[in-house]
Amino acid sequence: MRTLLRGGRVVDPGSGFDGVADVLLSEAGIEAVGANLTADAAEVDVRGLVVGPGFVDLHSHVHAIAGQRLQAVDGVTTALDLEAGLMPVERAYAEAAAAGRPLHYGFSASWGAARAQVLAGIAPDANIGSGLAVLGNPAWQRSSSPKELAAWLSLLDTELAAGALGIGVLMGYAPQSAPAEFLAVAHLAALAGVPTYTHVRELVEVDPAIPVDGSTEIVAAAGETGAAMHHCHVNSTSGHHLDRVLATLGDARRAGSRVTVEAYPYGAGSTAVGAAFIEPERLRMKGLRPSSVVILETGERVRDEGRLRQLRRDDPGAPCLLEFLDEDNPRERALLHRALAFPDAVVASDAMPVHWPDGRTESTEWPLPPGGTTHPRTAGTFAKTLRLMVRETGAWSWLEAFRRCSYLPSRLLDDVAPAARGKGHLGAGADADVVVLDPDRVTDTATYAEPTRPSQGVRHLYVAGVPVIAEGKLDAEALPGRPLRGEPR
């Protein structure tokens, strides 16, 4: 099937083009971009709309049709789990292919799962639910013996050979582990020619006794090894210390280190309640309280430290929200803006699964059944970013917005996954992953109270040339997502 998008404002961050043009696409890719194209193709009038490469989300823990559909309506065409990853990666790819996906998908090699297998004897099953449950288990959080280190590094190397898109490092969940182990991971990544994607450990301002400052650690490792190292969700791991962290990262980048950074526009994060940084003592270090924690499935705002300890003991894998900045406070809201505005920072959602009261995390119904809970970033990250950074503040042009949401995240993957080179731009031969949006109406609607409300303003979305959204309506039969796999050198 060939499609001719007629007369839209075409924004291509790959070439820098921003002007009225036609786009001819098919399942094979972008065939042509230009004025007054003619072709034997289904013609779609997109005059007055913005046409750009679909958004590439490097940080999505959504491994289900339901959550990916929310991301599709947010303009995403590729959703990758790179911060945490899944293990075994072959099983993760096989299960996604068997179930079908509306968006392209891919996974990193899971540092946390590899350590849990070696240090705690916990066999990984490529499932996000069991992965959340393991996060609070102290058995895997300790430092490794030389033999154990060699064993889990070997597991990671095997996962890279099986197609993992680099190494996902949940260092913030094992913050007391030896810094030498992180450096060993960086050396492995440099040797294999793959990136790392790190949830950094605590900052020294938060915990002066931490073995090494989280942001300094990633900078030092990148500088010493030459590895490409990605700093995940700088907004949430930095909190009130964001400006110092951005200065550290900026200095490293100017010195030539291959450090990249991502952010999302929310003042609350989401994880398992058993995470190391939700310990009552660590909350106090951050200036937070148990009431900063909200249990996702029940809506319970934790009343005190005793209750928090009980929840962490009884159900450490329970998803929760952690409020780290007050979005209603202008000064704290400005921190979120600065995280997004940092030069070359990419937008990434940290999207979480949708949970229903009966325990399900999947639904093939659309619209989604009522009662689903998640973080609003799952449904609204990209539309909210466009609203804030383009429509309301004018901080970004549309060209810059697509550069941050599509082009730059794709370029992080060029070395590990040559197939990524077709993503993030609209040149002839590029992948036919295209979003068409209404520049005056694109906005988020998801809230913490109603987190599964879909974004608005995406009029058309093509994944591998297949219309997943047409005239603002999602096609529940469309599952054109393909795997993006690594090819380490």
CSV table of C-alpha atoms in Angstrom, one decimal:
chain,number,residue,atom,x,y,z
A,1,MET,CA,0.0,0.0,0.0
A,2,ARG,CA,1.3,3.4,-1.0
A,3,THR,CA,0.2,6.7,0.6
A,4,LEU,CA,0.6,10.3,-0.6
A,5,LEU,CA,0.4,12.8,2.2
A,6,ARG,CA,-0.6,16.0,0.3
A,7,GLY,CA,0.3,19.6,1.2
A,8,GLY,CA,1.4,19.4,4.8
A,9,ARG,CA,4.1,21.3,6.6
A,10,VAL,CA,6.9,18.8,6.4
A,11,VAL,CA,9.5,19.0,9.2
A,12,ASP,CA,12.6,16.8,8.6
A,13,PRO,CA,15.3,17.2,11.3
A,14,GLY,CA,17.6,15.0,9.2
A,15,SER,CA,17.9,17.6,6.4
A,16,GLY,CA,16.7,20.7,8.3
A,17,PHE,CA,13.8,21.1,5.8
A,18,ASP,CA,10.7,22.8,7.2
A,19,GLY,CA,8.2,23.8,4.5
A,20,VAL,CA,5.1,22.7,2.6
A,21,ALA,CA,5.6,19.5,0.6
A,22,ASP,CA,4.1,16.1,-0.2
A,23,VAL,CA,5.4,12.9,1.2
A,24,LEU,CA,5.0,9.6,-0.6
A,25,LEU,CA,5.4,6.5,1.6
A,26,SER,CA,4.9,2.7,1.5
A,27,GLU,CA,5.7,-0.2,3.7
A,28,ALA,CA,9.1,-0.2,2.1
A,29,GLY,CA,9.9,3.3,3.3
A,30,ILE,CA,9.8,7.0,2.3
A,31,GLU,CA,9.8,7.1,-1.5
A,32,ALA,CA,9.9,10.8,-2.1
A,33,VAL,CA,9.4,14.2,-0.5
A,34,GLY,CA,8.7,17.2,-2.7
A,35,ALA,CA,6.2,19.6,-4.2
A,36,ASN,CA,3.3,18.4,-6.4
A,37,LEU,CA,4.2,14.7,-6.3
A,38,THR,CA,2.2,12.3,-8.5
A,39,ALA,CA,1.8,8.6,-7.8
A,40,ASP,CA,-0.5,5.7,-7.9
A,41,ALA,CA,-1.3,6.0,-4.2
A,42,ALA,CA,-4.1,6.6,-1.7
A,43,GLU,CA,-4.0,10.4,-1.2
A,44,VAL,CA,-4.5,12.0,2.2
A,45,ASP,CA,-5.0,15.8,2.5
A,46,VAL,CA,-2.8,17.0,5.4
A,47,ARG,CA,-2.9,20.7,4.6
A,48,GLY,CA,-2.5,22.8,7.8
A,49,LEU,CA,-1.0,19.9,9.6
A,50,VAL,CA,2.6,19.1,10.6
A,51,VAL,CA,4.2,16.0,9.1
A,52,GLY,CA,7.4,14.6,10.8
A,53,PRO,CA,9.2,11.4,11.7
A,54,GLY,CA,7.5,9.4,14.4
A,55,PHE,CA,8.8,9.8,17.9
A,56,VAL,CA,11.4,7.3,19.1
A,57,ASP,CA,11.1,6.6,22.8
A,58,LEU,CA,14.3,5.2,24.3
A,59,HIS,CA,12.7,4.6,27.7
A,60,SER,CA,9.4,2.7,27.7
A,61,HIS,CA,8.6,-0.2,30.1
A,62,VAL,CA,5.4,-0.8,28.2
A,63,HIS,CA,5.4,-4.4,26.9
A,64,ALA,CA,1.7,-4.7,25.9
A,65,ILE,CA,-0.6,-3.7,23.2
A,66,ALA,CA,-2.7,-1.5,25.6
A,67,GLY,CA,0.2,0.7,26.7
A,68,GLN,CA,1.7,0.9,23.2
A,69,ARG,CA,-1.6,2.2,21.9
A,70,LEU,CA,-1.6,5.0,24.4
A,71,GLN,CA,1.9,5.8,23.2
A,72,ALA,CA,0.8,5.7,19.6
A,73,VAL,CA,-1.8,8.4,20.3
A,74,ASP,CA,1.0,10.4,21.8
A,75,GLY,CA,2.9,10.3,18.5
A,76,VAL,CA,5.4,7.4,19.2
A,77,THR,CA,6.3,4.9,16.5
A,78,THR,CA,9.2,3.1,18.2
A,79,ALA,CA,9.1,2.2,21.9
A,80,LEU,CA,12.3,0.7,23.4
A,81,ASP,CA,13.0,-0.5,26.9
A,82,LEU,CA,16.7,0.5,27.3
A,83,GLU,CA,17.1,1.7,30.9
A,84,ALA,CA,16.0,-1.6,32.5
A,85,GLY,CA,16.0,-4.0,29.5
A,86,LEU,CA,14.6,-7.6,29.6
A,87,MET,CA,16.3,-10.9,30.0
A,88,PRO,CA,16.5,-13.3,28.2
A,89,VAL,CA,16.4,-10.9,25.4
A,90,GLU,CA,15.6,-13.6,22.8
A,91,ARG,CA,12.5,-14.5,24.8
A,92,ALA,CA,11.5,-10.8,25.0
A,93,TYR,CA,11.7,-10.4,21.3
A,94,ALA,CA,9.9,-13.7,20.6
A,95,GLU,CA,7.0,-12.9,23.0
A,96,ALA,CA,6.5,-9.5,21.5
A,97,ALA,CA,6.4,-10.8,18.0
A,98,ALA,CA,4.0,-13.6,18.9
A,99,ALA,CA,1.5,-11.2,20.6
A,100,GLY,CA,2.0,-8.4,17.9
A,101,ARG,CA,2.7,-4.8,18.6
A,102,PRO,CA,1.3,-1.6,17.1
A,103,LEU,CA,4.8,0.1,17.5
A,104,HIS,CA,8.3,-1.0,16.8
A,105,TYR,CA,10.0,-2.5,19.9
A,106,GLY,CA,13.4,-3.5,21.3
A,107,PHE,CA,15.3,-4.2,24.5
A,108,SER,CA,18.7,-3.7,26.1
A,109,ALA,CA,20.6,-6.3,28.0
A,110,SER,CA,19.5,-6.1,31.6
A,111,TRP,CA,22.3,-5.4,34.1
A,112,GLY,CA,19.8,-5.9,37.0
A,113,ALA,CA,18.5,-9.2,35.8
A,114,ALA,CA,22.1,-10.5,35.1
A,115,ARG,CA,23.2,-9.6,38.6
A,116,ALA,CA,20.1,-11.0,40.1
A,117,GLN,CA,20.7,-14.3,38.4
A,118,VAL,CA,24.3,-14.6,39.5
A,119,LEU,CA,24.1,-13.0,43.0
A,120,ALA,CA,20.7,-14.1,44.1
A,121,GLY,CA,19.9,-17.2,41.9
A,122,ILE,CA,16.8,-15.5,40.5
A,123,ALA,CA,16.1,-16.8,37.0
A,124,PRO,CA,14.9,-14.0,34.7
A,125,ASP,CA,11.7,-14.5,32.7
A,126,ALA,CA,11.6,-11.4,30.4
A,127,ASN,CA,8.6,-10.1,32.3
A,128,ILE,CA,8.3,-6.5,33.6
A,129,GLY,CA,6.1,-7.6,36.5
A,130,SER,CA,8.6,-10.0,38.0
A,131,GLY,CA,11.4,-7.5,37.2
A,132,LEU,CA,9.7,-4.9,39.4
A,133,ALA,CA,9.3,-7.5,42.2
A,134,VAL,CA,13.0,-8.2,42.2
A,135,LEU,CA,14.0,-4.5,42.5
A,136,GLY,CA,13.6,-4.5,46.3
A,137,ASN,CA,15.4,-7.7,46.9
A,138,PRO,CA,18.7,-6.8,48.7
A,139,ALA,CA,20.4,-10.1,47.6
A,140,TRP,CA,21.3,-8.8,44.2
A,141,GLN,CA,22.2,-5.2,45.3
A,142,ARG,CA,25.5,-6.0,46.9
A,143,SER,CA,28.9,-5.8,45.4
A,144,SER,CA,30.2,-8.9,43.5
A,145,SER,CA,33.2,-11.1,44.0
A,146,PRO,CA,35.6,-11.2,41.0
A,147,LYS,CA,34.1,-14.6,40.0
A,148,GLU,CA,30.6,-13.2,40.2
A,149,LEU,CA,31.5,-10.1,38.3
A,150,ALA,CA,32.9,-12.2,35.5
A,151,ALA,CA,29.8,-14.4,35.4
A,152,TRP,CA,27.3,-11.6,35.0
A,153,LEU,CA,29.4,-9.6,32.6
A,154,SER,CA,29.5,-12.8,30.5
A,155,LEU,CA,25.7,-13.0,30.7
A,156,LEU,CA,25.5,-9.4,29.4
A,157,ASP,CA,27.9,-10.2,26.6
A,158,THR,CA,25.7,-13.2,25.6
A,159,GLU,CA,22.7,-10.9,25.5
A,160,LEU,CA,24.4,-8.4,23.3
A,161,ALA,CA,25.3,-11.2,20.9
A,162,ALA,CA,21.6,-12.2,20.9
A,163,GLY,CA,20.5,-8.7,19.7
A,164,ALA,CA,20.2,-6.5,22.8
A,165,LEU,CA,20.4,-2.8,22.0
A,166,GLY,CA,23.2,-2.0,24.5
A,167,ILE,CA,23.2,-2.4,28.3
A,168,GLY,CA,20.6,-1.1,30.7
A,169,VAL,CA,22.0,-0.2,34.1
A,170,LEU,CA,19.7,0.3,37.1
A,171,MET,CA,22.5,1.6,39.3
A,172,GLY,CA,20.0,3.6,41.4
A,173,TYR,CA,18.5,0.4,42.7
A,174,ALA,CA,21.9,-0.9,43.9
A,175,PRO,CA,23.5,2.3,45.0
A,176,GLN,CA,26.1,0.9,47.4
A,177,SER,CA,27.6,-1.5,44.9
A,178,ALA,CA,31.2,-1.1,44.0
A,179,PRO,CA,32.0,1.6,41.5
A,180,ALA,CA,34.6,-0.6,39.8
A,181,GLU,CA,31.7,-2.8,38.6
A,182,PHE,CA,30.1,0.1,36.7
A,183,LEU,CA,33.5,0.8,35.1
A,184,ALA,CA,33.7,-2.8,34.0
A,185,VAL,CA,30.3,-2.5,32.3
A,186,ALA,CA,31.5,0.6,30.5
A,187,HIS,CA,34.6,-1.2,29.3
A,188,LEU,CA,32.4,-4.1,28.0
A,189,ALA,CA,30.1,-1.6,26.2
A,190,ALA,CA,33.1,0.2,24.6
A,191,LEU,CA,34.6,-3.1,23.4
A,192,ALA,CA,31.2,-4.3,22.0
A,193,GLY,CA,30.5,-0.9,20.4
A,194,VAL,CA,27.1,-0.5,22.2
A,195,PRO,CA,25.7,2.3,24.4
A,196,THR,CA,24.8,2.0,28.1
A,197,TYR,CA,21.5,3.5,29.5
A,198,THR,CA,21.9,4.3,33.2
A,199,HIS,CA,19.6,5.2,36.1
A,200,VAL,CA,22.4,6.8,38.1
A,201,ARG,CA,23.0,6.2,41.8
A,202,GLU,CA,22.3,8.8,44.4
A,203,LEU,CA,23.9,12.3,44.2
A,204,VAL,CA,26.5,13.3,46.8
A,205,GLU,CA,24.3,16.2,47.8
A,206,VAL,CA,21.6,13.7,48.8
A,207,ASP,CA,23.9,11.1,50.4
A,208,PRO,CA,27.4,12.2,51.3
A,209,ALA,CA,28.3,8.6,52.1
A,210,ILE,CA,27.5,7.3,48.6
A,211,PRO,CA,30.5,5.5,47.1
A,212,VAL,CA,30.5,7.9,44.2
A,213,ASP,CA,28.2,10.7,43.0
A,214,GLY,CA,25.9,9.2,40.4
A,215,SER,CA,26.3,11.8,37.7
A,216,THR,CA,30.1,12.1,38.2
A,217,GLU,CA,30.3,8.4,37.9
A,218,ILE,CA,28.7,8.2,34.5
A,219,VAL,CA,30.9,11.1,33.3
A,220,ALA,CA,34.1,9.5,34.6
A,221,ALA,CA,33.3,6.1,33.0
A,222,ALA,CA,32.5,7.6,29.6
A,223,GLY,CA,35.7,9.6,29.7
A,224,GLU,CA,37.9,6.7,30.7
A,225,THR,CA,36.5,4.1,28.4
A,226,GLY,CA,35.1,6.0,25.4
A,227,ALA,CA,31.8,4.3,25.8
A,228,ALA,CA,28.6,6.0,24.7
A,229,MET,CA,26.7,6.5,28.0
A,230,HIS,CA,23.2,7.7,28.3
A,231,HIS,CA,21.9,9.4,31.5
A,232,CYS,CA,18.3,8.4,32.0
A,233,HIS,CA,15.6,10.8,33.3
A,234,VAL,CA,17.8,13.5,34.6
A,235,ASN,CA,14.8,15.3,35.9
A,236,SER,CA,13.9,12.6,38.4
A,237,THR,CA,17.4,11.5,39.5
A,238,SER,CA,18.6,15.1,40.0
A,239,GLY,CA,15.6,16.8,41.5
A,240,HIS,CA,16.5,20.1,43.2
A,241,HIS,CA,20.2,19.5,42.2
A,242,LEU,CA,19.5,19.6,38.5
A,243,ASP,CA,21.6,22.6,37.7
A,244,ARG,CA,24.7,21.1,39.2
A,245,VAL,CA,24.1,17.9,37.4
A,246,LEU,CA,23.5,19.6,34.0
A,247,ALA,CA,26.7,21.6,34.5
A,248,THR,CA,28.7,18.3,35.2
A,249,LEU,CA,27.2,16.7,32.1
A,250,GLY,CA,27.8,19.8,30.0
A,251,ASP,CA,31.4,20.1,31.0
A,252,ALA,CA,32.0,16.4,30.1
A,253,ARG,CA,30.3,16.8,26.7
A,254,ARG,CA,32.4,19.8,25.9
A,255,ALA,CA,35.5,17.8,26.8
A,256,GLY,CA,34.5,15.2,24.2
A,257,SER,CA,32.9,12.5,26.4
A,258,ARG,CA,30.0,10.6,24.7
A,259,VAL,CA,27.4,11.4,27.4
A,260,THR,CA,23.8,12.0,26.4
A,261,VAL,CA,20.8,12.8,28.5
A,262,GLU,CA,17.0,12.4,28.5
A,263,ALA,CA,14.1,14.0,30.4
A,264,TYR,CA,10.3,14.0,30.7
A,265,PRO,CA,8.0,16.8,31.8
A,266,TYR,CA,6.6,15.5,35.1
A,267,GLY,CA,7.5,16.1,38.7
A,268,ALA,CA,6.6,12.6,39.9
A,269,GLY,CA,8.3,9.3,38.9
A,270,SER,CA,7.0,5.8,39.1
A,271,THR,CA,8.7,2.6,40.2
A,272,ALA,CA,8.3,-0.4,42.6
A,273,VAL,CA,7.7,0.6,46.2
A,274,GLY,CA,10.6,-1.7,47.2
A,275,ALA,CA,13.2,0.4,45.3
A,276,ALA,CA,16.2,1.3,47.3
A,277,PHE,CA,15.7,5.0,47.0
A,278,ILE,CA,12.2,4.8,48.5
A,279,GLU,CA,13.5,3.6,51.8
A,280,PRO,CA,12.3,6.0,54.5
A,281,GLU,CA,15.9,7.0,55.4
A,282,ARG,CA,16.6,7.8,51.7
A,283,LEU,CA,13.4,9.8,51.3
A,284,ARG,CA,14.5,12.0,54.2
A,285,MET,CA,17.9,12.6,52.6
A,286,LYS,CA,16.0,13.9,49.5
A,287,GLY,CA,13.8,16.1,51.6
A,288,LEU,CA,10.8,13.9,50.9
A,289,ARG,CA,8.3,12.1,53.2
A,290,PRO,CA,6.3,8.9,53.0
A,291,SER,CA,3.4,11.0,51.9
A,292,SER,CA,5.4,11.7,48.7
A,293,VAL,CA,4.7,8.0,47.8
A,294,VAL,CA,1.3,7.0,46.3
A,295,ILE,CA,0.5,3.3,45.6
A,296,LEU,CA,-0.6,3.2,42.0
A,297,GLU,CA,-3.2,0.4,42.1
A,298,THR,CA,-5.1,1.6,45.2
A,299,GLY,CA,-4.4,5.3,45.2
A,300,GLU,CA,-3.2,5.1,48.8
A,301,ARG,CA,-1.0,8.0,49.8
A,302,VAL,CA,1.4,6.5,52.4
A,303,ARG,CA,0.7,8.0,55.8
A,304,ASP,CA,4.0,7.4,57.7
A,305,GLU,CA,7.2,5.5,57.8
A,306,GLY,CA,5.7,2.5,59.5
A,307,ARG,CA,3.2,2.0,56.7
A,308,LEU,CA,5.8,2.5,54.1
A,309,ARG,CA,8.0,-0.2,55.6
A,310,GLN,CA,5.0,-2.5,55.8
A,311,LEU,CA,4.3,-2.0,52.1
A,312,ARG,CA,7.9,-2.5,51.1
A,313,ARG,CA,8.0,-5.8,53.1
A,314,ASP,CA,4.6,-7.2,52.0
A,315,ASP,CA,4.6,-6.3,48.3
A,316,PRO,CA,7.9,-4.8,47.2
A,317,GLY,CA,6.9,-5.0,43.5
A,318,ALA,CA,3.8,-2.8,43.9
A,319,PRO,CA,4.0,0.1,41.4
A,320,CYS,CA,3.9,3.5,43.0
A,321,LEU,CA,4.3,7.2,42.3
A,322,LEU,CA,7.1,9.2,43.9
A,323,GLU,CA,6.6,13.0,43.9
A,324,PHE,CA,10.0,14.7,43.7
A,325,LEU,CA,9.1,18.1,42.4
A,326,ASP,CA,5.9,20.2,42.8
A,327,GLU,CA,4.6,21.0,39.3
A,328,ASP,CA,2.4,23.8,40.8
A,329,ASN,CA,5.5,25.6,42.2
A,330,PRO,CA,6.9,28.0,39.5
A,331,ARG,CA,10.5,27.5,40.7
A,332,GLU,CA,10.3,23.7,40.6
A,333,ARG,CA,8.3,23.7,37.4
A,334,ALA,CA,11.2,25.8,35.9
A,335,LEU,CA,13.6,22.9,36.8
A,336,LEU,CA,11.6,20.6,34.6
A,337,HIS,CA,11.8,23.1,31.8
A,338,ARG,CA,15.6,23.4,32.2
A,339,ALA,CA,16.0,19.6,32.0
A,340,LEU,CA,14.1,19.5,28.7
A,341,ALA,CA,15.9,22.6,27.4
A,342,PHE,CA,19.4,21.3,28.1
A,343,PRO,CA,21.3,21.2,24.7
A,344,ASP,CA,20.6,18.0,22.9
A,345,ALA,CA,18.6,16.4,25.7
A,346,VAL,CA,16.1,14.0,24.2
A,347,VAL,CA,12.5,13.4,25.3
A,348,ALA,CA,11.9,9.9,26.7
A,349,SER,CA,8.8,8.9,28.6
A,350,ASP,CA,9.7,6.1,31.1
A,351,ALA,CA,6.3,4.8,30.3
A,352,MET,CA,4.9,2.2,32.7
A,353,PRO,CA,2.5,-0.7,32.2
A,354,VAL,CA,-1.3,-0.1,32.7
A,355,HIS,CA,-2.7,-2.1,35.7
A,356,TRP,CA,-6.4,-3.0,36.0
A,357,PRO,CA,-8.0,-3.9,39.4
A,358,ASP,CA,-8.4,-7.5,38.4
A,359,GLY,CA,-4.6,-7.8,38.0
A,360,ARG,CA,-4.4,-7.6,34.2
A,361,THR,CA,-1.7,-5.5,32.5
A,362,GLU,CA,-3.0,-6.1,28.9
A,363,SER,CA,-6.2,-5.3,27.0
A,364,THR,CA,-6.8,-5.4,23.3
A,365,GLU,CA,-9.9,-3.3,23.6
A,366,TRP,CA,-9.9,0.3,22.3
A,367,PRO,CA,-10.7,2.6,23.9
A,368,LEU,CA,-9.1,1.0,26.9
A,369,PRO,CA,-11.4,-0.4,29.6
A,370,PRO,CA,-12.0,1.9,32.5
A,371,GLY,CA,-10.2,1.5,35.8
A,372,GLY,CA,-6.6,1.3,34.4
A,373,THR,CA,-3.9,2.9,36.4
A,374,THR,CA,-0.4,4.0,35.4
A,375,HIS,CA,1.7,7.1,35.4
A,376,PRO,CA,0.3,9.9,33.1
A,377,ARG,CA,3.7,10.0,31.3
A,378,THR,CA,2.7,6.7,29.6
A,379,ALA,CA,0.0,8.5,27.7
A,380,GLY,CA,1.1,12.1,27.6
A,381,THR,CA,4.9,12.6,27.6
A,382,PHE,CA,5.4,13.7,24.0
A,383,ALA,CA,2.2,15.8,23.6
A,384,LYS,CA,2.9,17.5,26.9
A,385,THR,CA,6.4,18.3,25.9
A,386,LEU,CA,5.2,19.8,22.6
A,387,ARG,CA,2.6,21.8,24.4
A,388,LEU,CA,5.1,23.2,26.9
A,389,MET,CA,8.1,23.7,24.7
A,390,VAL,CA,6.6,24.6,21.3
A,391,ARG,CA,3.1,25.9,21.8
A,392,GLU,CA,3.2,27.7,25.2
A,393,THR,CA,6.8,28.9,25.6
A,394,GLY,CA,8.2,28.9,22.1
A,395,ALA,CA,11.4,27.5,23.5
A,396,TRP,CA,11.6,25.0,20.5
A,397,SER,CA,10.7,25.4,16.9
A,398,TRP,CA,8.9,22.4,15.3
A,399,LEU,CA,12.2,21.5,13.7
A,400,GLU,CA,13.9,21.4,17.1
A,401,ALA,CA,11.0,19.4,18.6
A,402,PHE,CA,11.4,16.7,16.0
A,403,ARG,CA,15.1,16.8,16.5
A,404,ARG,CA,14.7,16.1,20.3
A,405,CYS,CA,11.8,13.6,19.9
A,406,SER,CA,12.8,11.7,16.8
A,407,TYR,CA,16.2,12.4,15.3
A,408,LEU,CA,18.6,12.5,18.3
A,409,PRO,CA,17.2,9.4,20.0
A,410,SER,CA,17.6,7.4,16.7
A,411,ARG,CA,21.2,8.6,16.4
A,412,LEU,CA,22.0,7.1,19.8
A,413,LEU,CA,21.3,3.7,18.2
A,414,ASP,CA,23.1,4.0,14.9
A,415,ASP,CA,26.2,2.0,15.9
A,416,VAL,CA,24.5,-0.8,17.8
A,417,ALA,CA,21.6,-1.1,15.4
A,418,PRO,CA,22.3,-0.1,11.8
A,419,ALA,CA,18.6,-0.4,11.1
A,420,ALA,CA,18.0,2.7,13.3
A,421,ARG,CA,19.6,4.8,10.6
A,422,GLY,CA,16.3,4.8,8.8
A,423,LYS,CA,14.5,6.3,11.7
A,424,GLY,CA,14.1,9.9,12.9
A,425,HIS,CA,14.2,11.6,9.5
A,426,LEU,CA,12.1,11.8,6.3
A,427,GLY,CA,14.7,11.5,3.6
A,428,ALA,CA,14.1,9.2,0.7
A,429,GLY,CA,14.7,5.6,1.8
A,430,ALA,CA,14.0,6.4,5.5
A,431,ASP,CA,11.6,4.2,7.4
A,432,ALA,CA,7.9,5.0,6.8
A,433,ASP,CA,7.4,5.9,10.5
A,434,VAL,CA,5.5,9.2,10.3
A,435,VAL,CA,3.4,11.3,12.6
A,436,VAL,CA,0.9,13.9,11.3
A,437,LEU,CA,-0.3,16.3,14.0
A,438,ASP,CA,-2.4,19.4,14.4
A,439,PRO,CA,0.0,22.0,15.6
A,440,ASP,CA,-2.7,24.1,17.3
A,441,ARG,CA,-4.4,21.2,19.1
A,442,VAL,CA,-1.7,18.8,20.1
A,443,THR,CA,-1.8,18.4,23.9
A,444,ASP,CA,-1.8,15.9,26.7
A,445,THR,CA,-5.0,15.0,28.6
A,446,ALA,CA,-3.7,12.3,31.0
A,447,THR,CA,-3.5,13.4,34.7
A,448,TYR,CA,-2.4,11.6,37.9
A,449,ALA,CA,-6.1,11.1,38.7
A,450,GLU,CA,-7.0,9.9,35.1
A,451,PRO,CA,-3.7,8.6,33.7
A,452,THR,CA,-5.0,6.6,30.7
A,453,ARG,CA,-6.7,9.6,29.0
A,454,PRO,CA,-5.2,9.6,25.5
A,455,SER,CA,-3.4,12.7,24.1
A,456,GLN,CA,-5.0,14.8,21.4
A,457,GLY,CA,-3.9,16.3,18.2
A,458,VAL,CA,-2.3,13.3,16.4
A,459,ARG,CA,-4.3,13.0,13.2
A,460,HIS,CA,-2.4,10.2,11.5
A,461,LEU,CA,0.4,7.8,12.5
A,462,TYR,CA,2.1,5.4,10.2
A,463,VAL,CA,4.3,2.6,11.5
A,464,ALA,CA,6.3,0.9,8.7
A,465,GLY,CA,3.9,2.6,6.3
A,466,VAL,CA,0.8,1.1,7.9
A,467,PRO,CA,-1.8,3.6,9.3
A,468,VAL,CA,-2.2,2.9,13.0
A,469,ILE,CA,-4.1,6.2,13.4
A,470,ALA,CA,-6.1,7.7,10.5
A,471,GLU,CA,-8.2,10.9,10.8
A,472,GLY,CA,-7.6,10.8,14.6
A,473,LYS,CA,-9.0,7.3,15.0
A,474,LEU,CA,-6.8,4.3,16.1
A,475,ASP,CA,-7.2,1.1,14.1
A,476,ALA,CA,-7.4,-1.7,16.6
A,477,GLU,CA,-6.5,-4.2,13.9
A,478,ALA,CA,-3.2,-2.6,13.1
A,479,LEU,CA,-0.2,-4.4,14.6
A,480,PRO,CA,2.7,-3.5,12.2
A,481,GLY,CA,5.4,-3.1,14.9
A,482,ARG,CA,8.8,-4.7,14.0
A,483,PRO,CA,11.8,-5.6,16.2
A,484,LEU,CA,14.8,-3.3,16.3
A,485,ARG,CA,17.7,-5.5,17.2
A,486,GLY,CA,21.3,-4.9,18.0
A,487,GLU,CA,24.3,-5.9,15.8
A,488,PRO,CA,27.3,-5.3,18.1
A,489,ARG,CA,30.7,-5.3,16.4
